[in-house]
Coordinates of C-alpha atoms in Angstrom, one line a residue:
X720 CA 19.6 -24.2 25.4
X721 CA 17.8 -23.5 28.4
X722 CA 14.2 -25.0 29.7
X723 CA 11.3 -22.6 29.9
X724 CA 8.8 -22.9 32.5
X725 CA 6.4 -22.2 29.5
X726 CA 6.3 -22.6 25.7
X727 CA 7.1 -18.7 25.1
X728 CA 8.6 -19.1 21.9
X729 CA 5.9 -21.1 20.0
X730 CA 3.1 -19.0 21.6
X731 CA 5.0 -15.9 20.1
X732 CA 5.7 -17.7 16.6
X733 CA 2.1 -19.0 16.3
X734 CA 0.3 -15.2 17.5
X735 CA 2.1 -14.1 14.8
X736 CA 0.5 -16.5 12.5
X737 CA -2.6 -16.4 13.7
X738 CA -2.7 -12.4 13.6
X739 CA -1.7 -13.0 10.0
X740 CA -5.0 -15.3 9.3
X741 CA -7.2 -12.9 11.2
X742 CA -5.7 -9.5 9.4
X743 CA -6.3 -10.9 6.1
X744 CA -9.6 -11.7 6.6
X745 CA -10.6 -8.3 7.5
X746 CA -11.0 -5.5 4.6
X747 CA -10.8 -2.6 6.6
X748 CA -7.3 -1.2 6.7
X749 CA -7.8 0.7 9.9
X750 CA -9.0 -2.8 12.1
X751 CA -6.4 -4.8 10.5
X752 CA -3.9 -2.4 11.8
X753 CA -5.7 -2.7 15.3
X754 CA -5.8 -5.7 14.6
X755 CA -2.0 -6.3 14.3
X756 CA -1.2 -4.0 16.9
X757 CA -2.7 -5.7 19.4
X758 CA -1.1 -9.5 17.9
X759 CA 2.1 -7.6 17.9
X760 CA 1.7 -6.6 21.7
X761 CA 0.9 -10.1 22.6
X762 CA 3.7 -11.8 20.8
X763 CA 6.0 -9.0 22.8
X764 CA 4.2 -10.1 26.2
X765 CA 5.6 -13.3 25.3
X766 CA 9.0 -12.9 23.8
X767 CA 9.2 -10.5 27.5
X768 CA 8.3 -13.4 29.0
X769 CA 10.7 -15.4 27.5
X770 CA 13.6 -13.8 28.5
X771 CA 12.6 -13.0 32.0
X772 CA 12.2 -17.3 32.2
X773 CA 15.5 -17.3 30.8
X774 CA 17.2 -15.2 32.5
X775 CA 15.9 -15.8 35.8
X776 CA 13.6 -18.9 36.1
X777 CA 15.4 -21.1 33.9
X778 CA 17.1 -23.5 36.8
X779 CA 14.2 -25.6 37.1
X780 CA 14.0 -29.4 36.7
X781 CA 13.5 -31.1 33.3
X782 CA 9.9 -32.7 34.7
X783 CA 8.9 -29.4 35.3
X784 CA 9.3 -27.5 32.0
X785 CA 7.4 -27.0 28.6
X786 CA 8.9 -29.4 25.9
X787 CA 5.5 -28.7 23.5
X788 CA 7.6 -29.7 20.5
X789 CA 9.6 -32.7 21.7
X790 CA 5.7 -34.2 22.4
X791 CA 5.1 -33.2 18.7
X792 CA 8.1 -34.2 17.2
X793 CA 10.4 -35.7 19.6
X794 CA 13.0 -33.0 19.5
X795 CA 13.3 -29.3 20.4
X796 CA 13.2 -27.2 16.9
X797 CA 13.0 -23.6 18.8
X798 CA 15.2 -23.0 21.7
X799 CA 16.7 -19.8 23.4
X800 CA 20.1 -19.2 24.2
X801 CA 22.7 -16.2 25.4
X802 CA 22.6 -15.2 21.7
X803 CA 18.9 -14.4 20.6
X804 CA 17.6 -14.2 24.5
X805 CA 17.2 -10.6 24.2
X806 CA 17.2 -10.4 20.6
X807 CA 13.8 -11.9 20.2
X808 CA 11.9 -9.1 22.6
X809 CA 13.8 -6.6 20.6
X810 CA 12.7 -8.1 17.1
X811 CA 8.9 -8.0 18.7
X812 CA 9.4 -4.4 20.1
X813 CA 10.4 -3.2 16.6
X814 CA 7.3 -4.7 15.1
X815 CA 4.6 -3.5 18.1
X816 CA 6.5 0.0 17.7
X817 CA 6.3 0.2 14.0
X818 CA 3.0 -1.1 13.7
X819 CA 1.8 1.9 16.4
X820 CA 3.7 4.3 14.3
X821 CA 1.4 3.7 11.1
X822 CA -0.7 6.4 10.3
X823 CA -4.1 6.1 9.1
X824 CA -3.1 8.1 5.9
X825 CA -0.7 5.1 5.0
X826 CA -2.8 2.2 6.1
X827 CA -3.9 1.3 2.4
X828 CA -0.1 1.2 1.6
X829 CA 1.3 -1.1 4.5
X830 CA 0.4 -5.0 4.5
X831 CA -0.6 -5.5 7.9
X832 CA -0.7 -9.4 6.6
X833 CA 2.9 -9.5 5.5
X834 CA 4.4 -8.0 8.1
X835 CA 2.3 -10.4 11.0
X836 CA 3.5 -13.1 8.7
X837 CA 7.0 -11.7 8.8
X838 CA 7.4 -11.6 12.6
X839 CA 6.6 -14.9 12.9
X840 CA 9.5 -15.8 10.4
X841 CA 11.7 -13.7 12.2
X842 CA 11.3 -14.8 15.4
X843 CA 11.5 -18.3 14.2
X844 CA 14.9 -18.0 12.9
X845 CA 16.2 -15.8 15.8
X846 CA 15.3 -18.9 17.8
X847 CA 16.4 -21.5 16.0
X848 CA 20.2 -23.0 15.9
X849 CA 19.4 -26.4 13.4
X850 CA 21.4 -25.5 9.8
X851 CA 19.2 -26.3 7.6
X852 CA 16.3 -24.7 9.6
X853 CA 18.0 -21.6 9.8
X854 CA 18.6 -21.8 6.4
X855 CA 14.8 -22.1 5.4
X856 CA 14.1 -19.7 7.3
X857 CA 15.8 -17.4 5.9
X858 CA 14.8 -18.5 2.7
X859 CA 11.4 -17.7 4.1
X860 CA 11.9 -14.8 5.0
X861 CA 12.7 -12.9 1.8
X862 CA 9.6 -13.7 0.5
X863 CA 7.1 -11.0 2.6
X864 CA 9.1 -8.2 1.2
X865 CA 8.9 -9.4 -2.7
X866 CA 5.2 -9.6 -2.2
X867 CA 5.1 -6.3 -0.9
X868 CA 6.7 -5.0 -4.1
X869 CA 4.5 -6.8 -6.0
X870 CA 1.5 -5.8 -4.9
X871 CA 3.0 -2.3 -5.1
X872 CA 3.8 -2.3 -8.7
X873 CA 7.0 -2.2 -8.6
X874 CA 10.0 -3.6 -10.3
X875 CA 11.5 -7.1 -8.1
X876 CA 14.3 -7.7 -10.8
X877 CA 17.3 -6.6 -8.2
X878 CA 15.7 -7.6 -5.4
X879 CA 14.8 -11.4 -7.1
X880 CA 18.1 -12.0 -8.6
X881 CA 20.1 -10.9 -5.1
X882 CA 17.9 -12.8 -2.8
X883 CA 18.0 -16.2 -4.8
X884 CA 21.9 -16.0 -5.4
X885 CA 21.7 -16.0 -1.6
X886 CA 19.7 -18.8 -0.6
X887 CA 21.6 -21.1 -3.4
X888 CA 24.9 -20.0 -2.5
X889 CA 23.4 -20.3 1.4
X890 CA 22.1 -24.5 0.2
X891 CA 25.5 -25.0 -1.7
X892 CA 27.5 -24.3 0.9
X893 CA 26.0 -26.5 3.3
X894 CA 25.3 -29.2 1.3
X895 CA 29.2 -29.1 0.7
X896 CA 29.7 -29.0 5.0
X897 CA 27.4 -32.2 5.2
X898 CA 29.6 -34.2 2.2
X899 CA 32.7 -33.1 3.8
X900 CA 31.6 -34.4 7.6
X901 CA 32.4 -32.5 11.0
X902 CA 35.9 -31.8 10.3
X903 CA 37.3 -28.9 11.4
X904 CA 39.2 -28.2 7.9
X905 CA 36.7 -27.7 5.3
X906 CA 36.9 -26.9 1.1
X907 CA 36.3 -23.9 -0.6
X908 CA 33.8 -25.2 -2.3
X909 CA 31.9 -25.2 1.1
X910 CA 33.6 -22.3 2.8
X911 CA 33.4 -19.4 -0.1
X912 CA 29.1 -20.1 -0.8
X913 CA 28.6 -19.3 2.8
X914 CA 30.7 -16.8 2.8
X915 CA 29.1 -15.1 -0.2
X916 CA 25.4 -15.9 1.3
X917 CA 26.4 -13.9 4.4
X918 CA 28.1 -10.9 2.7
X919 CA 25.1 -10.9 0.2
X920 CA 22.3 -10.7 3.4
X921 CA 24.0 -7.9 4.8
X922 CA 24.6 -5.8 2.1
X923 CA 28.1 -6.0 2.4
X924 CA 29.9 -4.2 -1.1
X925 CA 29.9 -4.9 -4.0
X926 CA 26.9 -6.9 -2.7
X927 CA 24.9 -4.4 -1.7
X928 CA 22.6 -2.7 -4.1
X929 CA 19.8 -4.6 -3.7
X930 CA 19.2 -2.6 -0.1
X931 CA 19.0 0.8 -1.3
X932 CA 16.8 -0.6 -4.1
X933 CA 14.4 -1.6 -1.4
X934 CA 14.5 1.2 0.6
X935 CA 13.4 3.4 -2.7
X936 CA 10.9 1.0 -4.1
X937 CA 9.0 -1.2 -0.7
X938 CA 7.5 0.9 2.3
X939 CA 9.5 2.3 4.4
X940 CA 8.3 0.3 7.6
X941 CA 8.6 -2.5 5.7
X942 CA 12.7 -1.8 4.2
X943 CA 13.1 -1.1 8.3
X944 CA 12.0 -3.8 9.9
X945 CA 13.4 -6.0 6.9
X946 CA 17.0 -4.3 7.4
X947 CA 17.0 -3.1 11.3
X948 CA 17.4 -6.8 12.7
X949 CA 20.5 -7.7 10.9
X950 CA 19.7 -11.0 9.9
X951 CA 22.6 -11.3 8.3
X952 CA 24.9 -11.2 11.1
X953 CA 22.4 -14.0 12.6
X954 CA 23.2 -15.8 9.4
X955 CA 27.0 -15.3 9.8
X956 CA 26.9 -16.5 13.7
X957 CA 25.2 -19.3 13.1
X958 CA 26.0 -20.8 9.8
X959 CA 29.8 -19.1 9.4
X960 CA 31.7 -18.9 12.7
X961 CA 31.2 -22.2 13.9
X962 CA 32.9 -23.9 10.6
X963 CA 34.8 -21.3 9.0
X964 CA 38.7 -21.0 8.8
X965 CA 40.7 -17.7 10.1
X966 CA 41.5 -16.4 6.8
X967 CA 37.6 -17.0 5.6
X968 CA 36.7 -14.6 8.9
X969 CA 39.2 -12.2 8.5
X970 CA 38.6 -12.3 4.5
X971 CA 35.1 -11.3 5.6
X972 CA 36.0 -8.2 8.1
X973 CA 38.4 -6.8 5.8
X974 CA 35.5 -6.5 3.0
X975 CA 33.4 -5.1 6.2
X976 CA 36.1 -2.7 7.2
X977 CA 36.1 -1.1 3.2
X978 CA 32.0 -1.6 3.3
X979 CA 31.9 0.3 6.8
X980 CA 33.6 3.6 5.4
X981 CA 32.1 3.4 2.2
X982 CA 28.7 3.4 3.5
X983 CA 29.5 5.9 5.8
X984 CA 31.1 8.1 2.9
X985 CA 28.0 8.0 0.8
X986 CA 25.5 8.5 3.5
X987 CA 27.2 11.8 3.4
X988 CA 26.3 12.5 0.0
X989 CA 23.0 11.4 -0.3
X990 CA 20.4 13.5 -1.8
X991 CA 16.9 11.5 -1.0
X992 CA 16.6 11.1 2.8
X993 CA 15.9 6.9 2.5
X994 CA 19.0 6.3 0.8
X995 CA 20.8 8.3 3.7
X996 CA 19.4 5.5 6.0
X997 CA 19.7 2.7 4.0
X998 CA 23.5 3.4 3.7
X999 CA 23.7 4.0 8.0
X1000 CA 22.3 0.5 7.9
X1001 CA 24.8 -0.6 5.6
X1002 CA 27.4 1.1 7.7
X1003 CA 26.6 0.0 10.9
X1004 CA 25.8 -3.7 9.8
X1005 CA 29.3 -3.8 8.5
X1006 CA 30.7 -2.8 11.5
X1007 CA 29.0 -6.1 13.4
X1008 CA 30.7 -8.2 10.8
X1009 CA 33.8 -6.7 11.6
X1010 CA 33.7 -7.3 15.2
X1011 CA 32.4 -11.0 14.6
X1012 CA 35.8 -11.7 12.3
X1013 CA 38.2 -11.2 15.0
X1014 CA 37.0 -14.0 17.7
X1015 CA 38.2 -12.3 20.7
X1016 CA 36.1 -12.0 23.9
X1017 CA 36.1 -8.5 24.0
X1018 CA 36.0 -7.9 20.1
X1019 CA 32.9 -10.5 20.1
X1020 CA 31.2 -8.9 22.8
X1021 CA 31.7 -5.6 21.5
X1022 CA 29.8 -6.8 18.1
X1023 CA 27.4 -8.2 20.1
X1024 CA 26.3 -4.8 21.9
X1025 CA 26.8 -2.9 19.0
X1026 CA 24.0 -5.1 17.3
X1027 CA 21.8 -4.4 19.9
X1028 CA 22.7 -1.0 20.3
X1029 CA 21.9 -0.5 16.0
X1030 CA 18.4 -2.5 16.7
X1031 CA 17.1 0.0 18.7
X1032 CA 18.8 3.2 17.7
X1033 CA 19.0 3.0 13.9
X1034 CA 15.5 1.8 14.2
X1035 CA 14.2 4.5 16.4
X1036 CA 16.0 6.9 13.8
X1037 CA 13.8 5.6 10.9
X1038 CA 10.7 5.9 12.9
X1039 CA 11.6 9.3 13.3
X1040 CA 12.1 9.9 9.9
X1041 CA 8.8 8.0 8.8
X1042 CA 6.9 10.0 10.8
X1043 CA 8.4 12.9 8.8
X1044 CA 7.4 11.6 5.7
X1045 CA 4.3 10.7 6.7
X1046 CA 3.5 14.8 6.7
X1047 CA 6.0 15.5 4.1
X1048 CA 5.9 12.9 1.8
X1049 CA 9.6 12.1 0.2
X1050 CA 12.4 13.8 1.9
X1051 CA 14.9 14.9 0.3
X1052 CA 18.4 16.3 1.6
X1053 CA 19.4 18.9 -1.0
X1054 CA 18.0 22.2 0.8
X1055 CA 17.0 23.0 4.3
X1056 CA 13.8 22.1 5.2
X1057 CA 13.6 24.3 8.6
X1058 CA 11.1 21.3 9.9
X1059 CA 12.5 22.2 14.0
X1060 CA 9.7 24.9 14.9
X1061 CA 6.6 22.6 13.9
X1062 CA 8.2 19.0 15.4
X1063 CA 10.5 20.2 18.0
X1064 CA 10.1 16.7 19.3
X1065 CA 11.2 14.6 16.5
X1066 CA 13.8 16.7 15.7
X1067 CA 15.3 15.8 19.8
X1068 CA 15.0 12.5 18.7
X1069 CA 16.3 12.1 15.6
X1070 CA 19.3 13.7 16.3
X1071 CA 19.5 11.4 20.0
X1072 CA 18.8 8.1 18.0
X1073 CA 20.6 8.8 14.9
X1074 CA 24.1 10.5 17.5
X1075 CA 23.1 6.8 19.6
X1076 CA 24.1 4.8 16.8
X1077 CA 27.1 6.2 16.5
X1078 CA 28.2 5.3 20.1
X1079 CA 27.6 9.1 21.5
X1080 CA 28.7 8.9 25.1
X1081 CA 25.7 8.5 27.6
X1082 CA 23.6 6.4 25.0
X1083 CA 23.6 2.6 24.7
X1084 CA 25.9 2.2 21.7
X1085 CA 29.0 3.7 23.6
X1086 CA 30.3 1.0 25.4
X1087 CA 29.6 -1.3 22.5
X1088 CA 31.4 0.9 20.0
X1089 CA 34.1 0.8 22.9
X1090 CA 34.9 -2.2 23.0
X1091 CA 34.3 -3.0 19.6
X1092 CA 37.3 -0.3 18.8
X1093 CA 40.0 -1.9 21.6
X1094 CA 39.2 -5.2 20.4
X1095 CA 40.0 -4.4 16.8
X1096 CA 42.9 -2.4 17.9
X1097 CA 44.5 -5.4 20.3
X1098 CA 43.8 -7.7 17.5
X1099 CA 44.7 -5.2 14.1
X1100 CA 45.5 -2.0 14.9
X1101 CA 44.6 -0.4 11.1
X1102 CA 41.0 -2.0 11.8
X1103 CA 40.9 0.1 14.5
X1104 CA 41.3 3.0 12.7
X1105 CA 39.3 2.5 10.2
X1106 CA 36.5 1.4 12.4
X1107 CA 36.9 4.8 13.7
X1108 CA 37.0 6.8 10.4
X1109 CA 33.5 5.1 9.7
X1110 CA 32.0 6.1 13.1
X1111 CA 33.4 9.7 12.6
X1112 CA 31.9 9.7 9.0
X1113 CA 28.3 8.5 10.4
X1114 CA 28.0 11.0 13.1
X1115 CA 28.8 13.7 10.6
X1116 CA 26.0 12.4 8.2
X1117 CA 23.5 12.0 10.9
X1118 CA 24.5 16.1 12.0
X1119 CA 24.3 17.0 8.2
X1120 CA 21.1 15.2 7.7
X1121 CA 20.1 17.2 11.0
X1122 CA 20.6 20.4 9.7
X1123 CA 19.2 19.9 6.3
X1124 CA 15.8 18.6 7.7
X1125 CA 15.1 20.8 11.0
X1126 CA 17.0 24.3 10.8
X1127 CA 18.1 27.2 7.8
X1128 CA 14.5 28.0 7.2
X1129 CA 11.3 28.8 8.3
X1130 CA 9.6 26.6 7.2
X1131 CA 5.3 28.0 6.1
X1132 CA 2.7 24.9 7.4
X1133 CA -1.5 25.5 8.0
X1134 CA -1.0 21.6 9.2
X1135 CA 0.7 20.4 12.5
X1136 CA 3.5 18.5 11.8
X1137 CA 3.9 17.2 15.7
X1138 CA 3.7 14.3 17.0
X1139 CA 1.2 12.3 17.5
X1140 CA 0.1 10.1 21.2
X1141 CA 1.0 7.0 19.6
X1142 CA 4.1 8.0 17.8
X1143 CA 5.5 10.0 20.8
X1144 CA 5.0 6.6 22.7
X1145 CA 6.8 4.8 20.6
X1146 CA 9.7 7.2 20.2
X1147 CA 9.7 8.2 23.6
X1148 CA 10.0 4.0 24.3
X1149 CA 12.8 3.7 22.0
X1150 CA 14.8 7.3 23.3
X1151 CA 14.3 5.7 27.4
X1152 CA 15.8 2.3 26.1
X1153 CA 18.7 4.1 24.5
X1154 CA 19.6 6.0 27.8
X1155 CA 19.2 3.7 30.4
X1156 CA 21.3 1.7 28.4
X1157 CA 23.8 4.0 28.3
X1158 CA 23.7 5.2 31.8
X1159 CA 23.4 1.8 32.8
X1160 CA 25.2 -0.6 30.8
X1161 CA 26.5 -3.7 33.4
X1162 CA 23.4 -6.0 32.6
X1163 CA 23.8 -5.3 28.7
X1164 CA 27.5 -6.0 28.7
X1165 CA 27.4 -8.8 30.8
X1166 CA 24.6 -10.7 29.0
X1167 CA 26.8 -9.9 25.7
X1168 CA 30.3 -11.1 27.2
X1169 CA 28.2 -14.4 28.2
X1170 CA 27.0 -14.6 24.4
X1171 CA 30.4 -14.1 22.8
X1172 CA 32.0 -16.2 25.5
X1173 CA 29.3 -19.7 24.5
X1174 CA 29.8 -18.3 20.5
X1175 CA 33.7 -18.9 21.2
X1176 CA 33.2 -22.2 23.3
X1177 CA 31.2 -24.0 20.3
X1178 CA 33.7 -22.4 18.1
X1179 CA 36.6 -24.3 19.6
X1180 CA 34.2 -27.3 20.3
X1181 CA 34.5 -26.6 24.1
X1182 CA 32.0 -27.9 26.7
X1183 CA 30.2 -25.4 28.4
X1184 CA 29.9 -27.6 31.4
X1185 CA 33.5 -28.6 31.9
X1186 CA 37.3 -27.3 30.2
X1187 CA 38.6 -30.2 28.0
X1188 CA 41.4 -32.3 28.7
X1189 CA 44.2 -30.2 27.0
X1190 CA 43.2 -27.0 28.6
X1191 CA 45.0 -25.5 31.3
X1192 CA 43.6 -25.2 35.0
X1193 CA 44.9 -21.5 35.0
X1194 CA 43.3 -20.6 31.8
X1195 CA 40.0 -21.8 33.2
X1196 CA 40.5 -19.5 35.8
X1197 CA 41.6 -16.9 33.8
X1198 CA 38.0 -17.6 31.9
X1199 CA 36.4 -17.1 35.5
X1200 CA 38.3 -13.3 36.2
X1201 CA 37.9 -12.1 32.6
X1202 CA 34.2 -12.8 33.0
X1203 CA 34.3 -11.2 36.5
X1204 CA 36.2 -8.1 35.2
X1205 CA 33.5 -7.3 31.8
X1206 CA 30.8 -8.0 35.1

């Protein structure tokens, strides 16, 4: 936790709420979406501002900071750490970008309401360390999405039944943790429901059906900004690695390693375009898990990058592809579409967003995927490999998916398929954050090593201030030079 010169984070969380109010009062489709584009550029002003106080203005004294809540309620409920410091501009970016991307053909089909509403969940629980906070949150936050399909008309039985066993299994769990007390050896009857919460959030196999389900059935801005944070890991860092055993962590990466290829596999043999991404998603959100499970600095901080790496890459990716089927309509992958001639643009960036997830060299996912493969290797050498295999099997889908939608036909249009100002804007945004993240990576890494580095420290029940009594002089030191050599 850090003092902020200024309340940043309840400004953000409450624009979002107050955009909600507003957008729902108005009945025109096309000012609620101006209306929520320009909440969602606030709450991203903020959320910037945020983690510029963090990261550079936050040595100030006590007397001189914003405690709005600690007035209100005499404690701190939403602080900002090395965790979700860039996380939460991120989270806001996806939602301005999205919300840009909307065309006015699909206004009448995307709740400007919900989604306001579901910003300002998000962002509370990516700022927010309390249990059973985080856990309401979450709670919380399945809820946009089921009215969505609602008000759709269309079936919420998979999506109902998944998203309840979670938040039982997540209230279980730590009711079990509070019975038992801070001990560092817990039950299974505490342990297993968290586990099971976490594996259900991220779509983790067998688990997992309930995300393709969504991507079919709910918008697809919607099924992206629901998937594309990976709330699950957030759930998993917060709720799982502090308290679990080895053998629940590695219990979990081993069901991530199989969930990682298997996604991968069938994104390769996906016929409807949305369930190729959905599966990606799957793929690449198994492939955090992984890295969390092994508890190494370098295998932590390699998760770590890779999450942010998949925020912005997988997400610009489905942009892309929602601006497809915003003049296409469904997309399927079972021909060639020969799309390359009338969006020559779109089809440079979905192949740079979709090779970017994958950790192509020169794009902001390579030294993420990097690391995340030597510290699987130093720590299991077969999860190495197959964390490899998965990668190998992505790219390949994402080339397929390439070909099938952009080249083997010329393809007969009276209506331009390019890109619009506001849609080049945002893919453009995404495609620049990508590359300079990948040409210039010391800042990312760093802020990631520092992450993983606290994660471990309240892991072990370290001080971040001081080393405790049993621990070495020369290990601290060692601390010092490995942070020094990931700088």
């Amino acid at each position: 936790m850090s003092d902020l010169l200024l309340p940043w984070i309840e400004a953000s969380i409450l624009l979002a709420l107050f955009g909600a109010l507003c957008s729902w009062r108005v009945r025109d489709p096309l000012h609620a979406r101006n209306l929520c584009l320009a909440f969602t550029g606030l709450v991203l002003f903020c959320t910037a501002g945020a983690w510029f106080d963090f990261e550079h203005l936050h040595a100030v004294e006590a007397d001189d900071a914003w405690h709005l809540l600690t007035r209100l309620v005499g404690r701190e409920v939403f602080v900002i750490d090395q965790l979700s410091a860039p996380l939460l501009p991120l989270v806001a970016l996806l939602y301005f970008l999205t919300t840009l991307t909307t065309q006015g053909t699909k206004v009448h089909r995307f709740s400007f309401v919900l989604t306001l509403l579901s910003e300002s969940i998000l962002l509370a629980t990516f700022s927010c360390k309390e249990p059973w906070l985080v856990i309401g949150l979450l709670a919380t936050g399945t809820i946009p999405p089921y009215l969505e399909l609602r008000s759709r008309g269309q079936p919420t039985r998979v999506y109902s039944l998944y998203m309840v066993v979670f938040v039982g299994l997540m209230v279980a769990g730590w009711t079990e943790y509070e019975i038992e007390g801070d001990g560092r050896i817990h039950s299974l009857w505490c342990v297993v429901p968290m586990l099971g919460a976490v594996l259900i959030r991220s779509g983790i196999a067998p688990f997992h059906s309930w995300l393709p389900d969504l991507f079919e059935r709910a918008s697809l801005g919607t099924a992206l900004l629901f998937a594309a944070p990976l709330t699950g890991a957030y759930a998993a860092v917060r709720l799982v690695l502090p308290i679990a055993p080895d053998w629940v962590l590695q219990s979990m990466g081993l069901i991530s390693l199989f969930t990682a290829v298997y996604a991968a596999g069938m994104a390769l043999v996906q016929r409807d375009a949305r369930r190729f991404i959905c599966f990606l998603f799957l793929s690449h959100s198994a492939m955090v898990l992984v890295g969390l499970e092994m508890v190494t600095p370098i295998g932590l901080t390699g998760a770590l990058c890779v999450w942010v790496s998949i925020m912005l890459s997988l997400a610009g990716f489905g942009l892309t592809l929602r601006a497809l089927e915003a003049r296409r309509g469904r997309l399927n992958l079972t021909e060639f579409q020969g799309l390359y001639e009338h969006a020559p643009a779109l089809a440079v960036c979905f192949l740079l967003t979709g090779l970017a997830s994958v950790g192509f060299p020169g794009t902001a996912g390579f030294v993420g995927a990097e690391l995340l493969v030597d510290g699987a290797v130093e720590t299991y050498p077969y999860v190495g490999v197959a964390v490899v295999i998965a990668a190998a099997l992505n790219g390949i889908a994402v080339v397929q998916a390439y070909f099938k939608l952009f080249t083997g036909t010329r393809h007969q249009s009276t209506v331009s398929l390019r890109l619009g100002q506001h849609e080049r804007f945002a893919v453009l945004t995404l495609v620049a954050f990508i590359v300079i993240g990948g040409l210039l990576p010391h800042n990312g890494v760093a802020s990631r090593y520092r992450a993983a580095h606290e994660l471990l420290q309240h892991r072990e029940g370290l001080s971040t201030e001081k080393p405790s009594s049993g621990e070495h002089p020369d290990d601290s030191e060692q601390h010092h030079d490995d942070n020094h050599e990931i700088d």
